[in-house]
Amino acid sequence: HEVFAEWMKGDLDSYLIEITRDILAYKDEDGSALVENILDTAGQKGTGKWTAISALDNGVPLTLIGESVFARCLSAQKDERVAASKILEGPKPAAFTGDKKAFLEDLRKALFAAKVVSYAQGYALMRAAAKEYGWNLNYGGIALMWRGGCIIRSVFLGKIKEAYDKNPALENLLLDDYFAETIKGLVPAWREVVAYAVKAGIPMPAFSSALNYFDGYTTECLPANLLQAQRDYFGAHTYERLDKPRGEFFHTNWTGEGGSTSASTYSV
């Protein structure tokens, strides 16, 4: 409670941080923290699922919301998880022995970085949908609308408005000067937190997914070349070459026994 109350004074000031602060302070009838007595199975009404489906339909890597939905699905498998925990043993919970204050600051930075990526992915989906459906969206205005009253309202929505006011054609929020410089300073702490969680056996699907997205988005050459070669091998889906113009596709007879006919369509 005290940590979240402190975070509310800075960049993380947002509705969800605010209510989490309050929840962690709320006592049950016996004086214990009420949240510790709530069954660890999360429900859902479908908003996240619909958003993830829309992202898949538009070919947008909306990884954080997707992982959040799957995390809820996994939490709902309570009986199965209890049984699995008795068979498939992971790291045992242990008391933290490092510099708690320093680690909490790393955690704050990691949370902020993941939140920025989440908004960046959401805006990427809106841009893709606007292109697909011919919408003329006011991206800065949308940020202000959220700030006016919404569960995802956050203090840095004003920075998002500034980013799109400065460049309405901004391809990704992470490319804005403010967010690019901000997230650069958060990455080392972000990696430390995710690495610690992995070693301790603590699932952090949204944090780690956000970091994987950031690493993938900032990698000039991904190993998808092997993936595309595999697709061409088993399905003749063709591939493009580094030494040829984009839009020119090739098919290889990998075994020497297949035909030369490639698939009629190519999809990214």
Short mmCIF file of N, CA and C in Angstrom, two decimals, residues 1-25 107-115 119 150-156 207:
data_model
loop_
_atom_site.label_atom_id
_atom_site.label_comp_id
_atom_site.label_asym_id
_atom_site.label_seq_id
_atom_site.Cartn_x
_atom_site.Cartn_y
_atom_site.Cartn_z
N HIS A 1 0.83 -1.21 0.00
CA HIS A 1 0.00 0.00 0.00
C HIS A 1 0.87 1.26 0.00
N GLU A 2 1.89 1.27 0.85
CA GLU A 2 2.76 2.43 0.94
C GLU A 2 3.53 2.65 -0.36
N VAL A 3 3.95 1.56 -1.00
CA VAL A 3 4.68 1.66 -2.26
C VAL A 3 3.79 2.25 -3.35
N PHE A 4 2.58 1.73 -3.49
CA PHE A 4 1.67 2.24 -4.51
C PHE A 4 1.26 3.68 -4.21
N ALA A 5 1.14 4.02 -2.94
CA ALA A 5 0.82 5.40 -2.58
C ALA A 5 1.94 6.33 -3.01
N GLU A 6 3.18 5.87 -2.88
CA GLU A 6 4.32 6.68 -3.31
C GLU A 6 4.36 6.79 -4.83
N TRP A 7 4.08 5.68 -5.51
CA TRP A 7 4.08 5.70 -6.98
C TRP A 7 3.03 6.65 -7.54
N MET A 8 1.95 6.85 -6.81
CA MET A 8 0.89 7.75 -7.27
C MET A 8 1.36 9.20 -7.36
N LYS A 9 2.49 9.51 -6.74
CA LYS A 9 2.99 10.89 -6.72
C LYS A 9 3.83 11.22 -7.96
N GLY A 10 4.11 10.20 -8.78
CA GLY A 10 5.00 10.41 -9.93
C GLY A 10 4.38 10.03 -11.26
N ASP A 11 5.24 9.52 -12.16
CA ASP A 11 4.82 9.20 -13.53
C ASP A 11 3.77 8.11 -13.61
N LEU A 12 3.69 7.27 -12.58
CA LEU A 12 2.74 6.16 -12.60
C LEU A 12 1.34 6.56 -12.14
N ASP A 13 1.15 7.81 -11.80
CA ASP A 13 -0.16 8.30 -11.35
C ASP A 13 -1.24 7.90 -12.36
N SER A 14 -2.14 7.01 -11.94
CA SER A 14 -3.19 6.52 -12.84
C SER A 14 -4.30 5.90 -12.00
N TYR A 15 -5.42 5.66 -12.65
CA TYR A 15 -6.58 5.10 -11.95
C TYR A 15 -6.29 3.72 -11.38
N LEU A 16 -5.66 2.86 -12.17
CA LEU A 16 -5.42 1.49 -11.71
C LEU A 16 -4.40 1.44 -10.57
N ILE A 17 -3.40 2.31 -10.60
CA ILE A 17 -2.46 2.39 -9.48
C ILE A 17 -3.19 2.90 -8.24
N GLU A 18 -4.07 3.86 -8.44
CA GLU A 18 -4.84 4.44 -7.33
C GLU A 18 -5.71 3.40 -6.64
N ILE A 19 -6.46 2.63 -7.41
CA ILE A 19 -7.36 1.66 -6.78
C ILE A 19 -6.57 0.50 -6.18
N THR A 20 -5.42 0.16 -6.78
CA THR A 20 -4.57 -0.88 -6.20
C THR A 20 -4.04 -0.44 -4.84
N ARG A 21 -3.66 0.82 -4.77
CA ARG A 21 -3.24 1.39 -3.48
C ARG A 21 -4.32 1.20 -2.42
N ASP A 22 -5.55 1.50 -2.79
CA ASP A 22 -6.66 1.40 -1.84
C ASP A 22 -6.97 -0.05 -1.48
N ILE A 23 -6.93 -0.93 -2.48
CA ILE A 23 -7.23 -2.35 -2.25
C ILE A 23 -6.24 -2.96 -1.27
N LEU A 24 -4.96 -2.64 -1.44
CA LEU A 24 -3.93 -3.23 -0.59
C LEU A 24 -4.03 -2.76 0.86
N ALA A 25 -4.72 -1.66 1.09
CA ALA A 25 -4.87 -1.14 2.46
C ALA A 25 -6.15 -1.62 3.13
N LEU A 107 11.45 -1.91 -10.00
CA LEU A 107 10.10 -2.39 -10.30
C LEU A 107 9.22 -1.25 -10.80
N ARG A 108 9.37 -0.08 -10.20
CA ARG A 108 8.60 1.08 -10.64
C ARG A 108 8.94 1.43 -12.09
N LYS A 109 10.23 1.41 -12.41
CA LYS A 109 10.66 1.72 -13.77
C LYS A 109 10.17 0.67 -14.76
N ALA A 110 10.22 -0.59 -14.36
CA ALA A 110 9.76 -1.67 -15.24
C ALA A 110 8.27 -1.55 -15.51
N LEU A 111 7.50 -1.22 -14.47
CA LEU A 111 6.06 -1.06 -14.64
C LEU A 111 5.75 0.10 -15.57
N PHE A 112 6.47 1.20 -15.41
CA PHE A 112 6.24 2.36 -16.27
C PHE A 112 6.57 2.02 -17.72
N ALA A 113 7.69 1.30 -17.93
CA ALA A 113 8.08 0.92 -19.28
C ALA A 113 7.03 0.03 -19.93
N ALA A 114 6.53 -0.95 -19.17
CA ALA A 114 5.52 -1.86 -19.70
C ALA A 114 4.22 -1.10 -20.03
N LYS A 115 3.87 -0.12 -19.19
CA LYS A 115 2.67 0.68 -19.46
C LYS A 115 2.82 1.48 -20.75
N TYR A 119 0.38 1.16 -24.19
CA TYR A 119 -0.27 2.25 -24.93
C TYR A 119 0.23 2.31 -26.37
N CYS A 150 -11.82 7.11 -17.47
CA CYS A 150 -11.68 5.76 -18.02
C CYS A 150 -10.76 4.97 -17.11
N ILE A 151 -10.90 3.66 -17.06
CA ILE A 151 -10.05 2.89 -16.16
C ILE A 151 -8.59 2.90 -16.59
N ILE A 152 -8.29 3.24 -17.85
CA ILE A 152 -6.89 3.32 -18.28
C ILE A 152 -6.39 4.76 -18.26
N ARG A 153 -7.12 5.66 -17.63
CA ARG A 153 -6.64 7.04 -17.56
C ARG A 153 -5.34 7.09 -16.75
N SER A 154 -4.43 7.93 -17.22
CA SER A 154 -3.10 7.99 -16.64
C SER A 154 -2.55 9.39 -16.84
N VAL A 155 -1.63 9.79 -15.96
CA VAL A 155 -1.10 11.14 -16.02
C VAL A 155 -0.32 11.38 -17.31
N PHE A 156 0.30 10.34 -17.89
CA PHE A 156 1.10 10.59 -19.08
C PHE A 156 0.29 10.55 -20.38
N PHE A 207 4.89 -8.00 -18.14
CA PHE A 207 6.20 -7.36 -18.09
C PHE A 207 7.14 -7.97 -19.13
#
